[in-house]
């Protein structure tokens, strides 16, 4: 769904901005950082979906980062570039807390956003990390 993709991109941008500037959650979900022109044309369904991703990710950041750290083999979370980190955090939130969202779609969307905004091969790294987290979440759900 195109509006979900736009909502994910908006959430990714907000989380990137949050990581870079430590902006307040209220500022992020009001989309004031978009600028007046883009804000006027923002579809309400896209905004609602994006707000849920942004707020859910930030509110659960400790759990999300713990999951991420446990799946970064020979890599430290502080070494991740901010684009990859924002995409991973948003996607891990979806995998862990949005059970109505098919994991394959979450991962496919993350890869697409990585290809558009990330470094050349970062999508491969993001795909591997998210696939491992998907498996962990599925095992935890079976218990």
Short mmCIF file of N, CA, C and O in Angstrom, two decimals, residues 15-133:
data_model
loop_
_atom_site.label_atom_id
_atom_site.label_comp_id
_atom_site.label_asym_id
_atom_site.label_seq_id
_atom_site.Cartn_x
_atom_site.Cartn_y
_atom_site.Cartn_z
N UNK A 15 12.52 9.70 12.82
CA UNK A 15 13.44 9.01 13.73
C UNK A 15 14.89 9.39 13.45
O UNK A 15 15.70 9.50 14.38
N UNK A 16 15.21 9.60 12.20
CA UNK A 16 16.54 10.09 11.85
C UNK A 16 16.75 11.48 12.46
O UNK A 16 17.79 11.76 13.06
N UNK A 17 15.76 12.34 12.32
CA UNK A 17 15.81 13.69 12.88
C UNK A 17 15.94 13.62 14.40
O UNK A 17 16.71 14.35 15.00
N UNK A 18 15.17 12.74 15.03
CA UNK A 18 15.21 12.57 16.48
C UNK A 18 16.61 12.15 16.94
O UNK A 18 17.14 12.68 17.90
N UNK A 19 17.20 11.20 16.25
CA UNK A 19 18.54 10.71 16.59
C UNK A 19 19.58 11.82 16.41
O UNK A 19 20.52 11.93 17.18
N UNK A 20 19.40 12.64 15.41
CA UNK A 20 20.36 13.69 15.10
C UNK A 20 20.22 14.93 15.98
O UNK A 20 21.19 15.63 16.22
N UNK A 21 19.01 15.18 16.46
CA UNK A 21 18.77 16.44 17.15
C UNK A 21 18.15 16.31 18.54
O UNK A 21 17.99 17.31 19.22
N UNK A 22 17.77 15.10 18.93
CA UNK A 22 17.09 14.87 20.20
C UNK A 22 15.82 15.70 20.30
O UNK A 22 15.48 16.23 21.36
N UNK A 23 15.10 15.83 19.20
CA UNK A 23 13.84 16.57 19.17
C UNK A 23 12.82 15.88 20.08
O UNK A 23 12.86 14.67 20.28
N UNK A 24 11.90 16.65 20.60
CA UNK A 24 10.85 16.12 21.47
C UNK A 24 9.84 15.32 20.64
O UNK A 24 9.59 15.64 19.47
N UNK A 25 9.27 14.30 21.26
CA UNK A 25 8.28 13.46 20.60
C UNK A 25 7.13 14.30 20.04
O UNK A 25 6.67 14.08 18.92
N UNK A 26 6.68 15.28 20.80
CA UNK A 26 5.57 16.13 20.36
C UNK A 26 5.91 16.84 19.04
O UNK A 26 5.06 16.99 18.17
N UNK A 27 7.15 17.30 18.92
CA UNK A 27 7.57 17.98 17.69
C UNK A 27 7.61 17.00 16.52
O UNK A 27 7.25 17.34 15.40
N UNK A 28 8.04 15.78 16.80
CA UNK A 28 8.13 14.78 15.74
C UNK A 28 6.76 14.41 15.20
O UNK A 28 6.55 14.36 13.99
N UNK A 29 5.82 14.12 16.10
CA UNK A 29 4.50 13.65 15.65
C UNK A 29 3.59 14.77 15.17
O UNK A 29 2.56 14.51 14.55
N UNK A 30 3.98 16.02 15.41
CA UNK A 30 3.23 17.14 14.85
C UNK A 30 3.71 17.44 13.43
O UNK A 30 3.07 18.19 12.69
N UNK A 31 4.86 16.86 13.07
CA UNK A 31 5.48 17.01 11.76
C UNK A 31 5.85 18.46 11.45
O UNK A 31 5.96 18.85 10.30
N UNK A 32 6.07 19.26 12.50
CA UNK A 32 6.45 20.66 12.31
C UNK A 32 7.77 20.78 11.55
O UNK A 32 8.00 21.76 10.85
N UNK A 33 8.60 19.76 11.65
CA UNK A 33 9.91 19.75 10.99
C UNK A 33 9.79 19.59 9.47
O UNK A 33 10.75 19.80 8.74
N UNK A 34 8.60 19.24 8.99
CA UNK A 34 8.40 19.08 7.55
C UNK A 34 8.37 20.40 6.80
O UNK A 34 8.71 20.45 5.63
N UNK A 35 7.93 21.43 7.47
CA UNK A 35 7.73 22.70 6.80
C UNK A 35 6.27 22.87 6.44
O UNK A 35 5.54 21.89 6.25
N UNK A 36 5.85 24.10 6.37
CA UNK A 36 4.42 24.42 6.22
C UNK A 36 3.80 23.86 4.94
O UNK A 36 2.70 23.32 4.96
N UNK A 37 4.52 23.94 3.84
CA UNK A 37 3.97 23.49 2.55
C UNK A 37 3.70 21.98 2.54
O UNK A 37 2.62 21.52 2.16
N UNK A 38 4.67 21.19 2.98
CA UNK A 38 4.50 19.73 3.02
C UNK A 38 3.47 19.33 4.06
O UNK A 38 2.73 18.36 3.88
N UNK A 39 3.43 20.06 5.15
CA UNK A 39 2.48 19.76 6.22
C UNK A 39 1.04 19.91 5.73
O UNK A 39 0.18 19.11 6.06
N UNK A 40 0.79 20.94 4.93
CA UNK A 40 -0.55 21.18 4.39
C UNK A 40 -1.02 20.03 3.50
O UNK A 40 -2.19 19.70 3.48
N UNK A 41 -0.09 19.42 2.77
CA UNK A 41 -0.47 18.38 1.82
C UNK A 41 -0.38 16.97 2.41
O UNK A 41 -0.60 15.99 1.70
N UNK A 42 -0.09 16.87 3.69
CA UNK A 42 0.07 15.56 4.33
C UNK A 42 -1.27 14.86 4.50
O UNK A 42 -2.19 15.39 5.13
N UNK A 43 -1.40 13.69 3.93
CA UNK A 43 -2.61 12.86 4.03
C UNK A 43 -2.77 12.39 5.47
O UNK A 43 -1.81 11.94 6.10
N UNK A 44 -3.98 12.48 6.00
CA UNK A 44 -4.22 12.15 7.41
C UNK A 44 -3.97 10.67 7.72
O UNK A 44 -3.47 10.33 8.78
N UNK A 45 -4.30 9.76 6.79
CA UNK A 45 -4.04 8.33 7.01
C UNK A 45 -2.54 8.07 7.11
O UNK A 45 -2.10 7.28 7.95
N UNK A 46 -1.78 8.72 6.25
CA UNK A 46 -0.32 8.57 6.28
C UNK A 46 0.21 9.12 7.60
O UNK A 46 1.05 8.50 8.26
N UNK A 47 -0.30 10.28 8.01
CA UNK A 47 0.15 10.90 9.26
C UNK A 47 -0.16 10.01 10.47
O UNK A 47 0.69 9.84 11.34
N UNK A 48 -1.35 9.42 10.50
CA UNK A 48 -1.73 8.54 11.63
C UNK A 48 -0.82 7.32 11.70
O UNK A 48 -0.36 6.95 12.79
N UNK A 49 -0.59 6.68 10.57
CA UNK A 49 0.27 5.50 10.54
C UNK A 49 1.69 5.87 10.96
O UNK A 49 2.31 5.18 11.76
N UNK A 50 2.18 6.97 10.44
CA UNK A 50 3.53 7.42 10.76
C UNK A 50 3.66 7.77 12.24
O UNK A 50 4.65 7.42 12.89
N UNK A 51 2.66 8.47 12.79
CA UNK A 51 2.69 8.83 14.22
C UNK A 51 2.78 7.57 15.09
O UNK A 51 3.50 7.56 16.09
N UNK A 52 2.04 6.54 14.72
CA UNK A 52 2.07 5.30 15.49
C UNK A 52 3.47 4.69 15.47
O UNK A 52 3.96 4.22 16.51
N UNK A 53 4.11 4.69 14.31
CA UNK A 53 5.47 4.16 14.20
C UNK A 53 6.47 4.99 15.01
O UNK A 53 7.32 4.46 15.72
N UNK A 54 6.37 6.30 14.88
CA UNK A 54 7.30 7.19 15.58
C UNK A 54 7.14 7.05 17.09
O UNK A 54 8.11 6.79 17.81
N UNK A 55 5.92 7.23 17.57
CA UNK A 55 5.68 7.18 19.02
C UNK A 55 5.99 5.80 19.58
O UNK A 55 6.64 5.69 20.63
N UNK A 56 5.56 4.76 18.89
CA UNK A 56 5.82 3.40 19.37
C UNK A 56 7.30 3.09 19.44
O UNK A 56 7.77 2.47 20.40
N UNK A 57 8.03 3.53 18.43
CA UNK A 57 9.48 3.29 18.42
C UNK A 57 10.17 4.03 19.56
O UNK A 57 10.95 3.43 20.31
N UNK A 58 9.86 5.29 19.74
CA UNK A 58 10.52 6.08 20.78
C UNK A 58 10.12 5.59 22.17
O UNK A 58 10.96 5.48 23.07
N UNK A 59 8.85 5.28 22.35
CA UNK A 59 8.38 4.81 23.66
C UNK A 59 8.97 3.46 24.04
O UNK A 59 9.07 3.13 25.23
N UNK A 60 9.37 2.67 23.06
CA UNK A 60 9.92 1.34 23.32
C UNK A 60 11.40 1.25 22.94
O UNK A 60 11.91 0.15 22.71
N UNK A 61 12.08 2.38 22.89
CA UNK A 61 13.44 2.43 22.37
C UNK A 61 14.41 1.52 23.14
O UNK A 61 15.28 0.90 22.53
N UNK A 62 14.26 1.41 24.44
CA UNK A 62 15.19 0.57 25.22
C UNK A 62 15.04 -0.90 24.85
O UNK A 62 16.04 -1.60 24.66
N UNK A 63 13.82 -1.37 24.71
CA UNK A 63 13.56 -2.77 24.34
C UNK A 63 14.02 -3.01 22.89
O UNK A 63 14.62 -4.05 22.60
N UNK A 64 13.74 -2.06 22.04
CA UNK A 64 14.14 -2.17 20.63
C UNK A 64 15.66 -2.22 20.51
O UNK A 64 16.21 -3.08 19.81
N UNK A 65 16.34 -1.30 21.18
CA UNK A 65 17.80 -1.28 21.11
C UNK A 65 18.42 -2.53 21.73
O UNK A 65 19.43 -3.03 21.23
N UNK A 66 17.81 -3.06 22.76
CA UNK A 66 18.30 -4.30 23.36
C UNK A 66 18.20 -5.45 22.35
O UNK A 66 19.13 -6.24 22.19
N UNK A 67 17.08 -5.52 21.66
CA UNK A 67 16.89 -6.55 20.63
C UNK A 67 17.91 -6.35 19.51
O UNK A 67 18.53 -7.31 19.06
N UNK A 68 18.07 -5.12 19.08
CA UNK A 68 19.04 -4.82 18.02
C UNK A 68 20.45 -5.24 18.43
O UNK A 68 21.14 -5.92 17.67
N UNK A 69 20.86 -4.82 19.61
CA UNK A 69 22.21 -5.13 20.09
C UNK A 69 22.46 -6.63 20.13
O UNK A 69 23.55 -7.10 19.82
N UNK A 70 21.44 -7.38 20.50
CA UNK A 70 21.61 -8.84 20.59
C UNK A 70 21.72 -9.51 19.22
O UNK A 70 22.10 -10.66 19.14
N UNK A 71 21.41 -8.77 18.16
CA UNK A 71 21.47 -9.34 16.81
C UNK A 71 22.54 -8.68 15.93
O UNK A 71 22.60 -8.95 14.74
N UNK A 72 23.35 -7.84 16.51
CA UNK A 72 24.44 -7.22 15.76
C UNK A 72 25.71 -8.00 16.02
O UNK A 72 26.38 -7.80 17.03
N UNK A 73 26.03 -8.91 15.14
CA UNK A 73 27.21 -9.75 15.31
C UNK A 73 28.46 -8.96 14.92
O UNK A 73 28.55 -8.43 13.82
N UNK A 74 29.41 -8.91 15.83
CA UNK A 74 30.67 -8.20 15.61
C UNK A 74 30.44 -6.74 15.20
O UNK A 74 31.19 -6.19 14.41
N UNK A 75 29.40 -6.15 15.73
CA UNK A 75 29.06 -4.78 15.37
C UNK A 75 28.46 -4.13 16.60
O UNK A 75 27.74 -4.76 17.37
N UNK A 76 28.72 -2.87 16.79
CA UNK A 76 28.16 -2.14 17.92
C UNK A 76 27.13 -1.13 17.41
O UNK A 76 27.34 -0.52 16.37
N UNK A 77 26.06 -0.97 18.14
CA UNK A 77 24.98 -0.08 17.71
C UNK A 77 25.48 1.35 17.49
O UNK A 77 25.00 2.05 16.60
N UNK A 78 26.48 1.77 18.24
CA UNK A 78 27.00 3.13 18.09
C UNK A 78 27.75 3.31 16.77
O UNK A 78 27.97 4.44 16.33
N UNK A 79 28.14 2.22 16.14
CA UNK A 79 28.84 2.29 14.85
C UNK A 79 27.90 2.32 13.65
O UNK A 79 28.34 2.55 12.54
N UNK A 80 26.62 2.06 13.88
CA UNK A 80 25.66 2.09 12.77
C UNK A 80 25.48 3.52 12.28
O UNK A 80 25.43 4.46 13.08
N UNK A 81 25.36 3.67 10.96
CA UNK A 81 25.05 5.01 10.48
C UNK A 81 23.60 5.33 10.84
O UNK A 81 22.78 4.44 11.04
N UNK A 82 23.30 6.60 10.94
CA UNK A 82 21.99 7.03 11.45
C UNK A 82 20.83 6.63 10.56
O UNK A 82 19.73 6.40 11.05
N UNK A 83 21.07 6.54 9.27
CA UNK A 83 20.01 6.12 8.35
C UNK A 83 19.63 4.67 8.65
O UNK A 83 18.46 4.35 8.87
N UNK A 84 20.62 3.79 8.70
CA UNK A 84 20.36 2.38 8.99
C UNK A 84 19.73 2.21 10.37
O UNK A 84 18.81 1.42 10.55
N UNK A 85 20.23 2.97 11.34
CA UNK A 85 19.72 2.86 12.70
C UNK A 85 18.24 3.24 12.76
O UNK A 85 17.43 2.54 13.38
N UNK A 86 17.86 4.33 12.11
CA UNK A 86 16.46 4.76 12.12
C UNK A 86 15.57 3.71 11.44
O UNK A 86 14.49 3.39 11.94
N UNK A 87 16.03 3.17 10.32
CA UNK A 87 15.25 2.15 9.61
C UNK A 87 15.14 0.89 10.46
O UNK A 87 14.06 0.30 10.57
N UNK A 88 16.24 0.47 11.06
CA UNK A 88 16.22 -0.73 11.90
C UNK A 88 15.30 -0.55 13.09
O UNK A 88 14.49 -1.44 13.41
N UNK A 89 15.40 0.57 13.78
CA UNK A 89 14.56 0.79 14.97
C UNK A 89 13.08 0.76 14.62
O UNK A 89 12.28 0.10 15.31
N UNK A 90 12.71 1.46 13.56
CA UNK A 90 11.31 1.50 13.15
C UNK A 90 10.82 0.10 12.78
O UNK A 90 9.72 -0.31 13.16
N UNK A 91 11.65 -0.65 12.09
CA UNK A 91 11.27 -1.99 11.64
C UNK A 91 11.22 -2.98 12.79
O UNK A 91 10.33 -3.84 12.84
N UNK A 92 12.16 -2.87 13.72
CA UNK A 92 12.14 -3.75 14.89
C UNK A 92 10.88 -3.47 15.72
O UNK A 92 10.24 -4.39 16.21
N UNK A 93 10.51 -2.20 15.84
CA UNK A 93 9.26 -1.87 16.53
C UNK A 93 8.09 -2.61 15.87
O UNK A 93 7.29 -3.25 16.55
N UNK A 94 8.01 -2.54 14.55
CA UNK A 94 6.92 -3.21 13.84
C UNK A 94 6.95 -4.71 14.05
O UNK A 94 5.91 -5.34 14.29
N UNK A 95 8.13 -5.30 13.96
CA UNK A 95 8.24 -6.76 14.15
C UNK A 95 7.86 -7.18 15.56
O UNK A 95 7.22 -8.22 15.75
N UNK A 96 8.22 -6.38 16.55
CA UNK A 96 7.97 -6.75 17.94
C UNK A 96 6.57 -6.40 18.44
O UNK A 96 6.01 -7.12 19.25
N UNK A 97 6.02 -5.28 17.97
CA UNK A 97 4.80 -4.75 18.59
C UNK A 97 3.60 -4.61 17.66
O UNK A 97 2.50 -4.32 18.13
N UNK A 98 3.78 -4.79 16.38
CA UNK A 98 2.65 -4.69 15.45
C UNK A 98 2.37 -6.07 14.84
O UNK A 98 2.71 -6.34 13.69
N UNK A 99 1.74 -6.92 15.63
CA UNK A 99 1.52 -8.29 15.19
C UNK A 99 0.59 -8.40 13.99
O UNK A 99 0.57 -9.42 13.30
N UNK A 100 -0.16 -7.34 13.70
CA UNK A 100 -1.03 -7.35 12.52
C UNK A 100 -0.26 -7.05 11.23
O UNK A 100 -0.81 -7.16 10.15
N UNK A 101 1.00 -6.68 11.38
CA UNK A 101 1.84 -6.32 10.23
C UNK A 101 2.66 -7.54 9.82
O UNK A 101 3.48 -8.02 10.60
N UNK A 102 2.46 -8.07 8.61
CA UNK A 102 3.25 -9.23 8.18
C UNK A 102 4.75 -8.92 8.18
O UNK A 102 5.17 -7.92 7.59
N UNK A 103 5.56 -9.76 8.83
CA UNK A 103 7.00 -9.52 8.89
C UNK A 103 7.66 -9.36 7.52
O UNK A 103 8.56 -8.55 7.35
N UNK A 104 7.18 -10.10 6.54
CA UNK A 104 7.78 -10.00 5.20
C UNK A 104 7.58 -8.60 4.62
O UNK A 104 8.48 -8.06 3.96
N UNK A 105 6.46 -7.98 4.89
CA UNK A 105 6.20 -6.63 4.40
C UNK A 105 7.09 -5.63 5.14
O UNK A 105 7.67 -4.73 4.53
N UNK A 106 7.21 -5.80 6.45
CA UNK A 106 8.06 -4.91 7.25
C UNK A 106 9.49 -4.94 6.71
O UNK A 106 10.12 -3.89 6.49
N UNK A 107 10.00 -6.13 6.47
CA UNK A 107 11.37 -6.29 5.99
C UNK A 107 11.51 -5.76 4.56
O UNK A 107 12.47 -5.05 4.25
N UNK A 108 10.56 -6.08 3.69
CA UNK A 108 10.61 -5.57 2.31
C UNK A 108 10.60 -4.04 2.28
O UNK A 108 11.33 -3.43 1.50
N UNK A 109 9.76 -3.44 3.10
CA UNK A 109 9.69 -1.98 3.15
C UNK A 109 11.01 -1.39 3.67
O UNK A 109 11.49 -0.39 3.17
N UNK A 110 11.59 -2.03 4.69
CA UNK A 110 12.87 -1.56 5.22
C UNK A 110 13.95 -1.61 4.15
O UNK A 110 14.75 -0.68 4.00
N UNK A 111 13.97 -2.69 3.40
CA UNK A 111 14.95 -2.83 2.32
C UNK A 111 14.74 -1.73 1.27
O UNK A 111 15.70 -1.11 0.81
N UNK A 112 13.50 -1.49 0.91
CA UNK A 112 13.20 -0.45 -0.08
C UNK A 112 13.63 0.93 0.40
O UNK A 112 14.22 1.71 -0.37
N UNK A 113 13.37 1.24 1.65
CA UNK A 113 13.76 2.55 2.19
C UNK A 113 15.29 2.64 2.27
O UNK A 113 15.88 3.68 1.98
N UNK A 114 15.93 1.53 2.61
CA UNK A 114 17.40 1.48 2.64
C UNK A 114 17.98 1.75 1.26
O UNK A 114 18.97 2.47 1.12
N UNK A 115 17.40 1.12 0.26
CA UNK A 115 17.90 1.31 -1.11
C UNK A 115 17.75 2.77 -1.55
O UNK A 115 18.58 3.28 -2.29
N UNK A 116 16.68 3.41 -1.08
CA UNK A 116 16.42 4.79 -1.47
C UNK A 116 17.27 5.79 -0.69
O UNK A 116 17.75 6.77 -1.25
N UNK A 117 17.47 5.55 0.60
CA UNK A 117 18.11 6.54 1.46
C UNK A 117 19.46 6.13 2.02
O UNK A 117 20.21 6.97 2.50
N UNK A 118 19.75 4.83 2.03
CA UNK A 118 20.96 4.33 2.68
C UNK A 118 22.16 4.26 1.77
O UNK A 118 22.12 4.63 0.61
N UNK A 119 23.24 3.76 2.34
CA UNK A 119 24.46 3.54 1.57
C UNK A 119 24.23 2.38 0.60
O UNK A 119 23.26 1.63 0.71
N UNK A 120 25.16 2.21 -0.33
CA UNK A 120 24.99 1.24 -1.43
C UNK A 120 24.53 -0.15 -0.99
O UNK A 120 23.56 -0.66 -1.52
N UNK A 121 25.24 -0.76 -0.08
CA UNK A 121 24.92 -2.14 0.30
C UNK A 121 24.27 -2.26 1.68
O UNK A 121 24.14 -3.36 2.20
N UNK A 122 23.86 -1.15 2.26
CA UNK A 122 23.30 -1.22 3.61
C UNK A 122 22.02 -2.05 3.67
O UNK A 122 21.71 -2.65 4.70
N UNK A 123 21.31 -2.15 2.55
CA UNK A 123 20.07 -2.94 2.55
C UNK A 123 20.35 -4.41 2.86
O UNK A 123 19.53 -5.09 3.47
N UNK A 124 21.52 -4.90 2.45
CA UNK A 124 21.86 -6.30 2.73
C UNK A 124 22.06 -6.51 4.23
O UNK A 124 21.59 -7.50 4.80
N UNK A 125 22.75 -5.58 4.86
CA UNK A 125 22.97 -5.64 6.30
C UNK A 125 21.64 -5.56 7.05
O UNK A 125 21.35 -6.37 7.93
N UNK A 126 20.81 -4.58 6.68
CA UNK A 126 19.51 -4.39 7.33
C UNK A 126 18.64 -5.62 7.14
O UNK A 126 17.99 -6.09 8.08
N UNK A 127 18.63 -6.19 5.95
CA UNK A 127 17.86 -7.40 5.68
C UNK A 127 18.29 -8.54 6.60
O UNK A 127 17.45 -9.22 7.20
N UNK A 128 19.60 -8.76 6.72
CA UNK A 128 20.10 -9.85 7.57
C UNK A 128 19.73 -9.67 9.03
O UNK A 128 19.28 -10.62 9.69
N UNK A 129 19.90 -8.46 9.54
CA UNK A 129 19.58 -8.18 10.94
C UNK A 129 18.08 -8.38 11.18
O UNK A 129 17.67 -9.05 12.14
N UNK A 130 17.26 -7.81 10.31
CA UNK A 130 15.81 -7.91 10.51
C UNK A 130 15.30 -9.33 10.35
O UNK A 130 14.39 -9.75 11.07
N UNK A 131 15.87 -10.10 9.44
CA UNK A 131 15.44 -11.48 9.29
C UNK A 131 15.75 -12.28 10.55
O UNK A 131 14.92 -13.09 10.99
N UNK A 132 16.91 -12.06 11.14
CA UNK A 132 17.24 -12.75 12.40
C UNK A 132 16.32 -12.32 13.53
O UNK A 132 15.89 -13.14 14.34
N UNK A 133 15.99 -11.04 13.59
CA UNK A 133 15.07 -10.55 14.62
C UNK A 133 13.68 -11.14 14.39
O UNK A 133 13.00 -11.53 15.33
#
